[in-house]
PDB file of C-alpha atoms in Angstrom:
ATOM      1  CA  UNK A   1     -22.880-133.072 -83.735  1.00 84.00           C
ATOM      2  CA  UNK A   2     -21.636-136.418 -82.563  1.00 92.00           C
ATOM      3  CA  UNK A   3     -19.504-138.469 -84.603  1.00 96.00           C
ATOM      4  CA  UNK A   4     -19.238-141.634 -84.540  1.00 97.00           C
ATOM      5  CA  UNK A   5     -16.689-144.802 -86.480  1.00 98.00           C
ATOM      6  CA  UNK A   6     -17.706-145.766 -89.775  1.00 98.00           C
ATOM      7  CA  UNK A   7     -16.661-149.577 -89.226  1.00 98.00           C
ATOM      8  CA  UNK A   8     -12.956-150.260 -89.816  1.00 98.00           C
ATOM      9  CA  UNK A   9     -12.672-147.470 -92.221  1.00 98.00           C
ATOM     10  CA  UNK A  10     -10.750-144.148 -91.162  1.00 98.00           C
ATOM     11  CA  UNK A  11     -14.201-141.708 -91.181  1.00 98.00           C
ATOM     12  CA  UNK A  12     -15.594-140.272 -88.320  1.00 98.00           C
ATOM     13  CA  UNK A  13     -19.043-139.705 -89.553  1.00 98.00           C
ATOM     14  CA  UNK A  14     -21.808-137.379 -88.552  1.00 96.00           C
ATOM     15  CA  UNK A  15     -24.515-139.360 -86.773  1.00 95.00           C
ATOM     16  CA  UNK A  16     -26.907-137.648 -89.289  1.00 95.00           C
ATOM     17  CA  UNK A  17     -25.807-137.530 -93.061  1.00 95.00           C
ATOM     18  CA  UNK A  18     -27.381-135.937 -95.912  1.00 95.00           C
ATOM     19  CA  UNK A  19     -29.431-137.532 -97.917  1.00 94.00           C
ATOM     20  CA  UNK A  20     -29.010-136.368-101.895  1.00 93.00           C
ATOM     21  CA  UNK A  21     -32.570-138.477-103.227  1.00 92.00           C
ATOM     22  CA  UNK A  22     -35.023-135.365-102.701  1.00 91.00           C
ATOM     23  CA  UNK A  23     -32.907-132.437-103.805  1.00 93.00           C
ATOM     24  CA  UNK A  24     -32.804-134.123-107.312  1.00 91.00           C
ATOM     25  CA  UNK A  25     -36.177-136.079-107.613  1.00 91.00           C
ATOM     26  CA  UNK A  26     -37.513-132.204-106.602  1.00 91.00           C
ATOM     27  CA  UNK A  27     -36.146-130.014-108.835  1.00 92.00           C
ATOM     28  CA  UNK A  28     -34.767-128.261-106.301  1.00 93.00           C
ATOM     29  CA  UNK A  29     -32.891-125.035-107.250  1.00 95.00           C
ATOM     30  CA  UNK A  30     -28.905-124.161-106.988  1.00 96.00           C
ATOM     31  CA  UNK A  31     -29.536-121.863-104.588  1.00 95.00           C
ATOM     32  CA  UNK A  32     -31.460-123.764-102.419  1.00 95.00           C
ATOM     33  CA  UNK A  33     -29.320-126.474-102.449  1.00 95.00           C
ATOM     34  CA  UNK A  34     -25.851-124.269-101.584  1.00 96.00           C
ATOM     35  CA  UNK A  35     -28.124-122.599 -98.748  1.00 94.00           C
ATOM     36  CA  UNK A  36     -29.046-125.694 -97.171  1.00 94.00           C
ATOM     37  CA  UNK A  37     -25.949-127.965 -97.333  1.00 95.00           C
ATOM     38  CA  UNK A  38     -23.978-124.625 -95.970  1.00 94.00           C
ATOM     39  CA  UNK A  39     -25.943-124.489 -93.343  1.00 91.00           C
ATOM     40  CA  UNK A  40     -25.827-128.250 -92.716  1.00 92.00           C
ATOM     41  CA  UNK A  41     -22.148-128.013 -93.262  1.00 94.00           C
ATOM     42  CA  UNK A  42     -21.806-125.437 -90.502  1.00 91.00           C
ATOM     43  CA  UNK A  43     -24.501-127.447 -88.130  1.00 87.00           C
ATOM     44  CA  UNK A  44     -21.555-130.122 -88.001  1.00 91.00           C
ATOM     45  CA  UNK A  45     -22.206-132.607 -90.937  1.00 93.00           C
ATOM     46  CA  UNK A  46     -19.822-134.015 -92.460  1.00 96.00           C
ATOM     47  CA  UNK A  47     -20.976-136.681 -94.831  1.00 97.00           C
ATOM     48  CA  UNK A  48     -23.001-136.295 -98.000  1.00 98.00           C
ATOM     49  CA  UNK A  49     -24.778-139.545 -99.655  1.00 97.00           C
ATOM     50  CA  UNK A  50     -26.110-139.828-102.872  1.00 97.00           C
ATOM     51  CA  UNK A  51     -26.486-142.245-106.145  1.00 94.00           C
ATOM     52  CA  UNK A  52     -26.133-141.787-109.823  1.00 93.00           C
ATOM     53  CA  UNK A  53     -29.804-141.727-110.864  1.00 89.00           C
ATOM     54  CA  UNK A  54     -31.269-139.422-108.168  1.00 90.00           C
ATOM     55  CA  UNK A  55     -31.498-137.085-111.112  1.00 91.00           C
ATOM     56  CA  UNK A  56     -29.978-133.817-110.816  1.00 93.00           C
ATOM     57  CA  UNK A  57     -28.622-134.383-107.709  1.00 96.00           C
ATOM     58  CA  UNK A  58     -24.294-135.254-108.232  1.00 97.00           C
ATOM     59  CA  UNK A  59     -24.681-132.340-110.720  1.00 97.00           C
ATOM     60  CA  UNK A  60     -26.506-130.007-107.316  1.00 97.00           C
ATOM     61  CA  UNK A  61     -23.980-130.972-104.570  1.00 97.00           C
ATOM     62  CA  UNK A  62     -20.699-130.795-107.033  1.00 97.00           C
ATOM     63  CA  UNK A  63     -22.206-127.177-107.897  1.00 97.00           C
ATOM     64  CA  UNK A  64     -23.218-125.926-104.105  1.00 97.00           C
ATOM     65  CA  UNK A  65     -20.274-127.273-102.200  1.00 97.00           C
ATOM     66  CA  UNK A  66     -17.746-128.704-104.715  1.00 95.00           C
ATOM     67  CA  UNK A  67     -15.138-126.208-103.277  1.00 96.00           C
ATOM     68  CA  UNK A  68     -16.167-127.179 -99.861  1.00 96.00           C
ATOM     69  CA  UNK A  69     -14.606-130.481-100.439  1.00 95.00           C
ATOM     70  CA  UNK A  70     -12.340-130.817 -97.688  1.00 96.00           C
ATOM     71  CA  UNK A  71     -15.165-130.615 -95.215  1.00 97.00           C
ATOM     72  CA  UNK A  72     -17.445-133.546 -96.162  1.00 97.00           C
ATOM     73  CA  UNK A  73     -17.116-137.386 -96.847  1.00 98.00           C
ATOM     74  CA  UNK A  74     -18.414-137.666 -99.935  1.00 98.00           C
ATOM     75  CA  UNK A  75     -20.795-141.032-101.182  1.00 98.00           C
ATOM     76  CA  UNK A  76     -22.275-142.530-103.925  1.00 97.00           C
ATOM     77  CA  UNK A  77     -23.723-145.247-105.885  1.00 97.00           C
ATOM     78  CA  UNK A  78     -23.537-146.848-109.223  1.00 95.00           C
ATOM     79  CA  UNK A  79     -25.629-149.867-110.718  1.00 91.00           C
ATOM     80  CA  UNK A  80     -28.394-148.288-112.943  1.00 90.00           C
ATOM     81  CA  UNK A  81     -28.068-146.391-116.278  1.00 85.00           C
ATOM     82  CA  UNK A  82     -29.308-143.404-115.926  1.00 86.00           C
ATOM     83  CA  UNK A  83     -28.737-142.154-119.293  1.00 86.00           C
ATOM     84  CA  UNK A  84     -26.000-144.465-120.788  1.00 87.00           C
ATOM     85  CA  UNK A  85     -27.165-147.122-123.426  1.00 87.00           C
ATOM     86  CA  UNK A  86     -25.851-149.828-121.514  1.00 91.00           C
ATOM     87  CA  UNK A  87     -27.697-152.201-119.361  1.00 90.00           C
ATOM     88  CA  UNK A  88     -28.088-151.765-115.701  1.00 90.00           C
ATOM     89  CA  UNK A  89     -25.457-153.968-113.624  1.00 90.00           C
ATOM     90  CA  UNK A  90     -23.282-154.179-116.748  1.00 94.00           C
ATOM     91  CA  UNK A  91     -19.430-154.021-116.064  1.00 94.00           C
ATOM     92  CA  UNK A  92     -18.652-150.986-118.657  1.00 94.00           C
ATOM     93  CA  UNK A  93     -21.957-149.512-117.375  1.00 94.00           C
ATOM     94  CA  UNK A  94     -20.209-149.045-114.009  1.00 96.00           C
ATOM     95  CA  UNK A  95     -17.156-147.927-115.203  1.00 96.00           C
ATOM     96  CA  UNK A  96     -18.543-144.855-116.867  1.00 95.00           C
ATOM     97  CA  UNK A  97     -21.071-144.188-113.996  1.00 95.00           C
ATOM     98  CA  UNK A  98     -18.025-143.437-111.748  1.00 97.00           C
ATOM     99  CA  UNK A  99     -16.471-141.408-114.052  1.00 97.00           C
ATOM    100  CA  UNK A 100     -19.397-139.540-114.772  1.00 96.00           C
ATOM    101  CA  UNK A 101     -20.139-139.151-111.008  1.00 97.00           C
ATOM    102  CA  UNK A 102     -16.275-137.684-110.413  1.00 98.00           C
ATOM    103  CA  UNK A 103     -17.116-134.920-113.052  1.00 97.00           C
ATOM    104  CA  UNK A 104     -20.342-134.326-111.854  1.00 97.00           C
ATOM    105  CA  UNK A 105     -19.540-133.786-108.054  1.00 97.00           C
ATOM    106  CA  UNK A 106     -16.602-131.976-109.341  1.00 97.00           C
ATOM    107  CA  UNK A 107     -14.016-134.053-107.279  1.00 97.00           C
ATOM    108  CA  UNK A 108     -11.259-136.523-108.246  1.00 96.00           C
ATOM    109  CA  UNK A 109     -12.267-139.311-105.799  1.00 97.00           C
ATOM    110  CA  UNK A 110     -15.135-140.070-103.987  1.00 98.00           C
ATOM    111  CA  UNK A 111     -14.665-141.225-100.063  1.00 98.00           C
ATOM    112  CA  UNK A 112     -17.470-144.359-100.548  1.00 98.00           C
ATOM    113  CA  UNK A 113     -18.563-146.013-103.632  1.00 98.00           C
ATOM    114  CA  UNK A 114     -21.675-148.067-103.679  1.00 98.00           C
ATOM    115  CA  UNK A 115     -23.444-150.955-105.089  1.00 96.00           C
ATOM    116  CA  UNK A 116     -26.565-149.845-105.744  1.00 91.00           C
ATOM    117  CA  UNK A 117     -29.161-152.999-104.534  1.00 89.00           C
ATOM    118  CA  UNK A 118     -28.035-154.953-107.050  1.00 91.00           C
ATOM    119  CA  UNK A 119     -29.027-159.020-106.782  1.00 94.00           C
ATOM    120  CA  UNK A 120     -27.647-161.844-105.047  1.00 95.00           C
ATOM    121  CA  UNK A 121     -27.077-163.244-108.133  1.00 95.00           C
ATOM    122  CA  UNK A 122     -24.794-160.672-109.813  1.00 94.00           C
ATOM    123  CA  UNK A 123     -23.342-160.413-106.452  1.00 96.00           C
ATOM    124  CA  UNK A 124     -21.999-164.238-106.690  1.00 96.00           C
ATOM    125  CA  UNK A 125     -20.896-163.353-110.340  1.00 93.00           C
ATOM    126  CA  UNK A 126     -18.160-161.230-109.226  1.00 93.00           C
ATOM    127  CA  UNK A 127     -17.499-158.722-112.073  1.00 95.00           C
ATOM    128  CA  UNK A 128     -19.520-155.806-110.625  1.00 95.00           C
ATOM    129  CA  UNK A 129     -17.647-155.903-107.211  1.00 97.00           C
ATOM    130  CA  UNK A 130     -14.562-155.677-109.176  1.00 97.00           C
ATOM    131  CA  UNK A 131     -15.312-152.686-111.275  1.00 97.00           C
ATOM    132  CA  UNK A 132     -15.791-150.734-107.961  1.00 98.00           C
ATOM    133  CA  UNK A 133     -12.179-152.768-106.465  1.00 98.00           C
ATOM    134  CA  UNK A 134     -10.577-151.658-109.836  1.00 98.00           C
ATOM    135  CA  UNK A 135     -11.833-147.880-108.928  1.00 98.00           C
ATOM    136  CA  UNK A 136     -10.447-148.057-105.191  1.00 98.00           C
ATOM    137  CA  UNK A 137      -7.013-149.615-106.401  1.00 98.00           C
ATOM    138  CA  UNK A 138      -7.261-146.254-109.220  1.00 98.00           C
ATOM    139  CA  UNK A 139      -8.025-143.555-106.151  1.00 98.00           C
ATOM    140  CA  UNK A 140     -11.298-142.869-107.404  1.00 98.00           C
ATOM    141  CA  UNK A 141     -12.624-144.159-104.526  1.00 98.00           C
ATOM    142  CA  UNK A 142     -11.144-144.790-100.837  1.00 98.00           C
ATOM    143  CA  UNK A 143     -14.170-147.617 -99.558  1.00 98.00           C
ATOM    144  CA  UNK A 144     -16.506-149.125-101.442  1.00 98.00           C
ATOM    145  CA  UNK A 145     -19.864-150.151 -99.829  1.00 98.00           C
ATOM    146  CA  UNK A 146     -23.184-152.544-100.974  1.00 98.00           C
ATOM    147  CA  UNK A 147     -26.486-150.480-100.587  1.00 97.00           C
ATOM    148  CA  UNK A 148     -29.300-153.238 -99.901  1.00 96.00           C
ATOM    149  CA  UNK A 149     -31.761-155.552 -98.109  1.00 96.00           C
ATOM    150  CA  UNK A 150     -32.481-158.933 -97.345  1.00 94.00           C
ATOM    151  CA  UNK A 151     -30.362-161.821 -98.698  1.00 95.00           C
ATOM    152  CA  UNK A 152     -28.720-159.633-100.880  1.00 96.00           C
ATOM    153  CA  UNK A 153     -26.981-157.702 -98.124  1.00 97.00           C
ATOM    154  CA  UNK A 154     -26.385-160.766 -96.321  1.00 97.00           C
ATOM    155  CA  UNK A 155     -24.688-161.917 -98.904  1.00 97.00           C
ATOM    156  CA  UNK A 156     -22.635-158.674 -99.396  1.00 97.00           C
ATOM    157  CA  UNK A 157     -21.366-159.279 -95.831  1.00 98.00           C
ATOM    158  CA  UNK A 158     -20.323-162.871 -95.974  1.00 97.00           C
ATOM    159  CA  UNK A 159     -18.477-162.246 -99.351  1.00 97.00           C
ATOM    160  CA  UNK A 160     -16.029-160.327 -97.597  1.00 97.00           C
ATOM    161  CA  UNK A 161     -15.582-157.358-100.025  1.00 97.00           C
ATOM    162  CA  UNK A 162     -17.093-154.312 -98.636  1.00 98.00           C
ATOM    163  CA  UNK A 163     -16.128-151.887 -96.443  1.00 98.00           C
ATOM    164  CA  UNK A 164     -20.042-150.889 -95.917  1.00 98.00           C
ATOM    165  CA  UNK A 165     -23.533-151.620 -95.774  1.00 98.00           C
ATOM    166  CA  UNK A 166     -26.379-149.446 -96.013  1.00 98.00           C
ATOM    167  CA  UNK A 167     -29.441-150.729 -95.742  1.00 98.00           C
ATOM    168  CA  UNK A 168     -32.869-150.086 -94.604  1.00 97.00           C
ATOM    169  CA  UNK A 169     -33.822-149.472 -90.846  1.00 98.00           C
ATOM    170  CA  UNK A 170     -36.816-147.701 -89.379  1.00 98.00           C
ATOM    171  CA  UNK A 171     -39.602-147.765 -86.917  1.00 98.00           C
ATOM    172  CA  UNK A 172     -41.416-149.705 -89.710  1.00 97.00           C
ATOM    173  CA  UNK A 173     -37.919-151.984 -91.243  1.00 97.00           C
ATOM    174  CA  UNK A 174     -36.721-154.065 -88.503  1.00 97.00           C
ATOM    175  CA  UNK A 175     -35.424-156.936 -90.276  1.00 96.00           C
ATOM    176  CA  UNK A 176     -31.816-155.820 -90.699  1.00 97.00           C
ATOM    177  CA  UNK A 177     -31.550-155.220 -86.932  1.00 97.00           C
ATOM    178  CA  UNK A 178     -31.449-158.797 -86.628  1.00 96.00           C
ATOM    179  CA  UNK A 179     -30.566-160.228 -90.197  1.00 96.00           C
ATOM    180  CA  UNK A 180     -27.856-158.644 -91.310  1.00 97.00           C
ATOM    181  CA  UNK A 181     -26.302-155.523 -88.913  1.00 98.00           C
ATOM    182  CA  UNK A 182     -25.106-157.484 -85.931  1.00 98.00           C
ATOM    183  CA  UNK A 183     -22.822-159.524 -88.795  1.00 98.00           C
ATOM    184  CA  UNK A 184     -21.949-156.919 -90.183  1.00 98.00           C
ATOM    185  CA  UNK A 185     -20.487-155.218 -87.543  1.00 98.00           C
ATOM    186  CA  UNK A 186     -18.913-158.150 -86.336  1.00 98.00           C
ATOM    187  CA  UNK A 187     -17.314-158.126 -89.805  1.00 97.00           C
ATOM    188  CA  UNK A 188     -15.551-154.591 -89.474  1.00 98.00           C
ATOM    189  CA  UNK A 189     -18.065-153.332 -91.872  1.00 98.00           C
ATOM    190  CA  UNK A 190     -19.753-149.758 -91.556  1.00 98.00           C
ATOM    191  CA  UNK A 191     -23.394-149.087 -91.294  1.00 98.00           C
ATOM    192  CA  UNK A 192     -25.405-146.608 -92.594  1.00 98.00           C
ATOM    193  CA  UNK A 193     -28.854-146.229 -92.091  1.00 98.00           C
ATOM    194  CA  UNK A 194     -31.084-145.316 -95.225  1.00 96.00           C
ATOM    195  CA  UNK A 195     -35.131-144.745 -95.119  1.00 96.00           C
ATOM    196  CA  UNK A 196     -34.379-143.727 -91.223  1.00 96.00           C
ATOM    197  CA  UNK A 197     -37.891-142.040 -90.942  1.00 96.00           C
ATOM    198  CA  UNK A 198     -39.593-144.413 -92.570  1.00 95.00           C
ATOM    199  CA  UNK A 199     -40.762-141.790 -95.074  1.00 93.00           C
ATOM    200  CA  UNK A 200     -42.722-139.948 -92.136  1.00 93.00           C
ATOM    201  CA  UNK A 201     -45.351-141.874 -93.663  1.00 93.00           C
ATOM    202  CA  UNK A 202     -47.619-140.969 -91.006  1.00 94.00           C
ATOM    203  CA  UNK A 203     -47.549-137.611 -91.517  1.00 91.00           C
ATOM    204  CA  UNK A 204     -50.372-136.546 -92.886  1.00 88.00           C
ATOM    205  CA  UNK A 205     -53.050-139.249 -90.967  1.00 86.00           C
ATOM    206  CA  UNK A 206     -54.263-140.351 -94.636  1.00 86.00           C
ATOM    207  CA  UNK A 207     -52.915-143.323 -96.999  1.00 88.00           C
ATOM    208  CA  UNK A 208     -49.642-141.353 -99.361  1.00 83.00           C
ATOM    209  CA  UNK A 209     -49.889-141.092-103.037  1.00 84.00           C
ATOM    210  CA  UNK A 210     -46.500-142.536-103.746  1.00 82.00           C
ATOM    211  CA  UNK A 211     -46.330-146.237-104.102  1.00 84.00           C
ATOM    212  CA  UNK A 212     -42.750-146.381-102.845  1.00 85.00           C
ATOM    213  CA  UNK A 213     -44.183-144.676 -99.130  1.00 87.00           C
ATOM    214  CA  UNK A 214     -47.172-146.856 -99.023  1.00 92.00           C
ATOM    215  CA  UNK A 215     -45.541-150.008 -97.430  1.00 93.00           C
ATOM    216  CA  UNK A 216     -44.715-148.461 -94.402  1.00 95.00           C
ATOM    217  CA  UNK A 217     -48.015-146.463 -93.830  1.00 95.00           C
ATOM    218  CA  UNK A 218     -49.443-150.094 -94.404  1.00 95.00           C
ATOM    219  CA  UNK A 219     -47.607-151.402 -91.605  1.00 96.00           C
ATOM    220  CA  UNK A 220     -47.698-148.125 -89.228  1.00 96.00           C
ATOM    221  CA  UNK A 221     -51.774-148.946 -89.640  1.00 95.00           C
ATOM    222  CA  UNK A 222     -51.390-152.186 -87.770  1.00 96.00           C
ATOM    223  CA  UNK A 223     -47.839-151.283 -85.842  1.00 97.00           C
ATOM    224  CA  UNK A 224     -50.291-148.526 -84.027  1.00 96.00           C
ATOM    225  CA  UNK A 225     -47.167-147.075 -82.131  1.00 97.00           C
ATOM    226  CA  UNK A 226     -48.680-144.576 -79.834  1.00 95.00           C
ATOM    227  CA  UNK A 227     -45.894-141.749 -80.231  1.00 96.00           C
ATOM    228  CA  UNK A 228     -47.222-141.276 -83.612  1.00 95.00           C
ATOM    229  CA  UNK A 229     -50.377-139.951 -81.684  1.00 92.00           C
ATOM    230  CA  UNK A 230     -48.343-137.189 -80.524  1.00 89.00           C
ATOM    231  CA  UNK A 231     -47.614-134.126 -82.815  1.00 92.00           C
ATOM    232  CA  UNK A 232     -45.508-134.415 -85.640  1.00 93.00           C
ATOM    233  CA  UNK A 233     -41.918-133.109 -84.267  1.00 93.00           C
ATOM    234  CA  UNK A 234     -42.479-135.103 -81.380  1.00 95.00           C
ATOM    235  CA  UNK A 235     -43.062-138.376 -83.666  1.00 96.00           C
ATOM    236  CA  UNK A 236     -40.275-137.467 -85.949  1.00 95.00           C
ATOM    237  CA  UNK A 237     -38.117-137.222 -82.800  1.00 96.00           C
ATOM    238  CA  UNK A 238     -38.591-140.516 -81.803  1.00 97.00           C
ATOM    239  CA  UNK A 239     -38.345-142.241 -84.901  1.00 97.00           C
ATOM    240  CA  UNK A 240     -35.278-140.828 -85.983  1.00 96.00           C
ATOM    241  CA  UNK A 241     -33.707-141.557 -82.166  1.00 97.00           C
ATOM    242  CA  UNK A 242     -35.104-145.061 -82.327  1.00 98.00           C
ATOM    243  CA  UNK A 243     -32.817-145.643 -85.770  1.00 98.00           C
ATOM    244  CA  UNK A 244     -29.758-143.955 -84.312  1.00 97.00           C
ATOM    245  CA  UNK A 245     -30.504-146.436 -81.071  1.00 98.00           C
ATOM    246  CA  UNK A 246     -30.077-149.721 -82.975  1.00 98.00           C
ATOM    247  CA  UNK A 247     -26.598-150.866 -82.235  1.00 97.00           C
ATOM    248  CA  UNK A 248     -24.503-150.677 -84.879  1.00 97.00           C
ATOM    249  CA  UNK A 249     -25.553-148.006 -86.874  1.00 98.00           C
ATOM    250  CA  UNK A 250     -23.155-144.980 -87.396  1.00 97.00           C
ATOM    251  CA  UNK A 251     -25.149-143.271 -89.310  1.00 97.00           C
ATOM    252  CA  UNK A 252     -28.846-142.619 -90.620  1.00 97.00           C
ATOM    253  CA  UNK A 253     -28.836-140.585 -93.785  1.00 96.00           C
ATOM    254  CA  UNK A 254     -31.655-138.028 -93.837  1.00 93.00           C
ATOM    255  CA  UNK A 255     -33.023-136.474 -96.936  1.00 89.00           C
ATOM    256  CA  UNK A 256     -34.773-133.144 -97.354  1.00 88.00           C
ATOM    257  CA  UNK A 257     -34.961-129.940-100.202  1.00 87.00           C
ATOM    258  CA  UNK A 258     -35.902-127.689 -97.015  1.00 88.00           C
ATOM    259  CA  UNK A 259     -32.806-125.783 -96.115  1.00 82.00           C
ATOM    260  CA  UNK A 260     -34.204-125.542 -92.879  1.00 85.00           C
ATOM    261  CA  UNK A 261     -35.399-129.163 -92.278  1.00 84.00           C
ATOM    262  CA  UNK A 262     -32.243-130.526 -91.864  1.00 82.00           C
ATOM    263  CA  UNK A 263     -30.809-128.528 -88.861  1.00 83.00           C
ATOM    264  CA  UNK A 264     -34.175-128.981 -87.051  1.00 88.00           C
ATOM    265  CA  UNK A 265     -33.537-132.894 -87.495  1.00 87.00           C
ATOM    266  CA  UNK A 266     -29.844-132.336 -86.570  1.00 88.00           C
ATOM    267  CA  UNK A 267     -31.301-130.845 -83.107  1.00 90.00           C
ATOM    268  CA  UNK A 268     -33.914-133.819 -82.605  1.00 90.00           C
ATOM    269  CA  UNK A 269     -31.227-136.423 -83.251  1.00 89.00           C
ATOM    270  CA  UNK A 270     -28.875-134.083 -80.428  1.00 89.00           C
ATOM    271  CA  UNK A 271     -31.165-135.569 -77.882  1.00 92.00           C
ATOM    272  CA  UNK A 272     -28.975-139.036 -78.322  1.00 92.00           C
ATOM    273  CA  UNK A 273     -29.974-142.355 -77.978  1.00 95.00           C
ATOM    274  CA  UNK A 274     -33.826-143.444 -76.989  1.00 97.00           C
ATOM    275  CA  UNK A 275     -33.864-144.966 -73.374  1.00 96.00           C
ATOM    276  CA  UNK A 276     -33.778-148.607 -73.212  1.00 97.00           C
ATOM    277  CA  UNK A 277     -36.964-149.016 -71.583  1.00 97.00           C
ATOM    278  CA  UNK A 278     -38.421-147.233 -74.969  1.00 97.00           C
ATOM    279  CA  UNK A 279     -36.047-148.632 -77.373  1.00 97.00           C
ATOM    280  CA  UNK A 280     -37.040-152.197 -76.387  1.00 97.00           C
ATOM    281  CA  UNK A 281     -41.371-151.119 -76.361  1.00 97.00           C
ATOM    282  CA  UNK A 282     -40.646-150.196 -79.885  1.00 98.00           C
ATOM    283  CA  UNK A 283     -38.959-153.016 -80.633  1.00 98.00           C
ATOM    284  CA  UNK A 284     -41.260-156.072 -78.881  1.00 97.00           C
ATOM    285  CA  UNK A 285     -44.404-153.975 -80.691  1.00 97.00           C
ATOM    286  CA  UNK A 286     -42.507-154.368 -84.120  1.00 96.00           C
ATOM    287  CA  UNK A 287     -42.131-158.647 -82.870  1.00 95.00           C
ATOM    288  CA  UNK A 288     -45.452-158.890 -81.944  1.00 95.00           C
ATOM    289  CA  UNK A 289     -47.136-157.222 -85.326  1.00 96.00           C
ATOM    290  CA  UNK A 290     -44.683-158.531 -87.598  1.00 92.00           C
ATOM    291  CA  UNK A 291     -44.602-162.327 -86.674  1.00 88.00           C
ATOM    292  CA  UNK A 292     -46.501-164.241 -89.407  1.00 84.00           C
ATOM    293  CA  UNK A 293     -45.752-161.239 -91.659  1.00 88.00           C
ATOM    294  CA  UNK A 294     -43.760-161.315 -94.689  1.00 88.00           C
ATOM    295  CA  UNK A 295     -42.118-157.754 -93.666  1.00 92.00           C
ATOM    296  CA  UNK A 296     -39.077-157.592 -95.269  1.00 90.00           C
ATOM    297  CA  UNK A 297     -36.416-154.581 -95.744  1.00 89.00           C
ATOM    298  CA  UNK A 298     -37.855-152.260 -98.507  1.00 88.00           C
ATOM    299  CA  UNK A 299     -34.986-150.831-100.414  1.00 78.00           C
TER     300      UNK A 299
END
């Protein structure tokens, strides 16, 4: 699998990462999970993202591959409590979360530690960046990263404190390409792509039940791409090709509790970059529906 620079940072990463959101908001079992982060493992992936209130998730990946440690950049996020009795955002509240999430992956440092979408406003307060600075200047963490949209993330770049951003970017979440990924790459910062298949919320041809998918089938409805006429692996191909197109982006994390799913994206994204001719179609159609629109990132 190709590799690619994580910003000024020292990680090579996998152009596709794992995504850690479904295996925990699933149920998924241990088994499961060890069988399909093996065999991601062995398809060539080398970076595993997830976040402190995906559930069981930490707990999942430190069981399946805690002793594969050596062969994975390992990521996470702090921010909401999750069951402490502590406020989300608040400074002690982060502390513990990164503790909790060492034990729980079963490692003694974690490669990226994330913001997870807090505010602008507790941004420009300052004391939850420097819980996570505190943690790098400790060793539990090497980087540490904002996970976000809109002004928020812009303002996570100009501050001058992170080593990443990962924010949202799809066939249906094209604001960052423009509002906040060319500065942060000018910045040195990494950037990793979340929400990469915008949910496939096409897939099924009717509205989804989840509220948190429904934006983008919203949009899709008027975006009216006509790939998404094609059959589903051939839709799926494009849209994840189209994310790993945008300049900038090293990589698009990719969730899934099929053990099998994530190889057969790991093949589609193989195919590299979209032509221009196709990247640019998808991108004047997005400029054309969205203008008058108040289509903002979705985190």
């Amino acid at each position: 699998m190709e590799r690619r620079q994580l910003g000024n940072t020292d990680m090579q990463v996998s152009m596709l990462g794992f995504g850690g959101a479904e295996i925990g908001f699933e149920g998924a079992s241990i088994s499961t999970v060890e069988r399909l982060l093996d065999s991601a493992l062995d398809a060539g992936l080398n970076m595993i993202d997830t976040a402190e209130c995906y559930k069981g998730s930490e707990e999942l990946i430190g069981q399946a591959v805690g002793h594969r440690r050596k062969d994975y950049y390992l990521f996470t996020k702090c921010g909401h409590a999750s069951g402490f009795a502590i406020p989300d955002w608040d400074p002690d509240l982060l502390a513990q979360s990164i503790d909790r999430s060492l034990k729980r992956l079963k490692t003694d440092y974690i490669d990226l530690i994330q913001l997870h979408s807090c505010s602008e406003e507790l941004l420009k307060q300052g004391d939850v960046i420097e819980v996570l600075q505190r943690a790098r200047e400790a060793g539990k963490a090497r980087y540490i990263g904002y996970s976000g949209d809109r002004e928020a993330a812009l303002y996570a770049i100009r501050c001058g404190a992170f080593d990443t951003l990962q924010t949202s970017v799809n066939i249906a979440d094209q604001e960052a390409v423009e509002l906040t990924i060319p500065e942060a790459v000018q910045r040195g910062m990494g950037v990793i792509a979340k929400r990469p298949l915008a949910n496939v919320a096409w897939r099924t041809g009717e509205k989804p039940v989840s509220a948190y998918h429904e934006p983008y089938w919203e949009r899709l409805q008027r975006l009216r791409y006509d790939f998404l006429q094609e059959d589903l692996e051939q839709s799926v191909e494009i849209a994840l090709r189209f994310t790993l197109s945008i300049p900038g982006v090293s990589t698009a994390i990719v969730g899934t509790a099929n053990p099998n799913r994530w190889v057969q994206n790991a093949e589609l994204a193989g195919k590299g970059v979209l032509p221009e001719a196709q990247l640019q179609s998808i991108r004047s159609r997005w400029h054309e529906t969205a203008s008058g629109q108040d289509w903002r990132g979705q985190g």
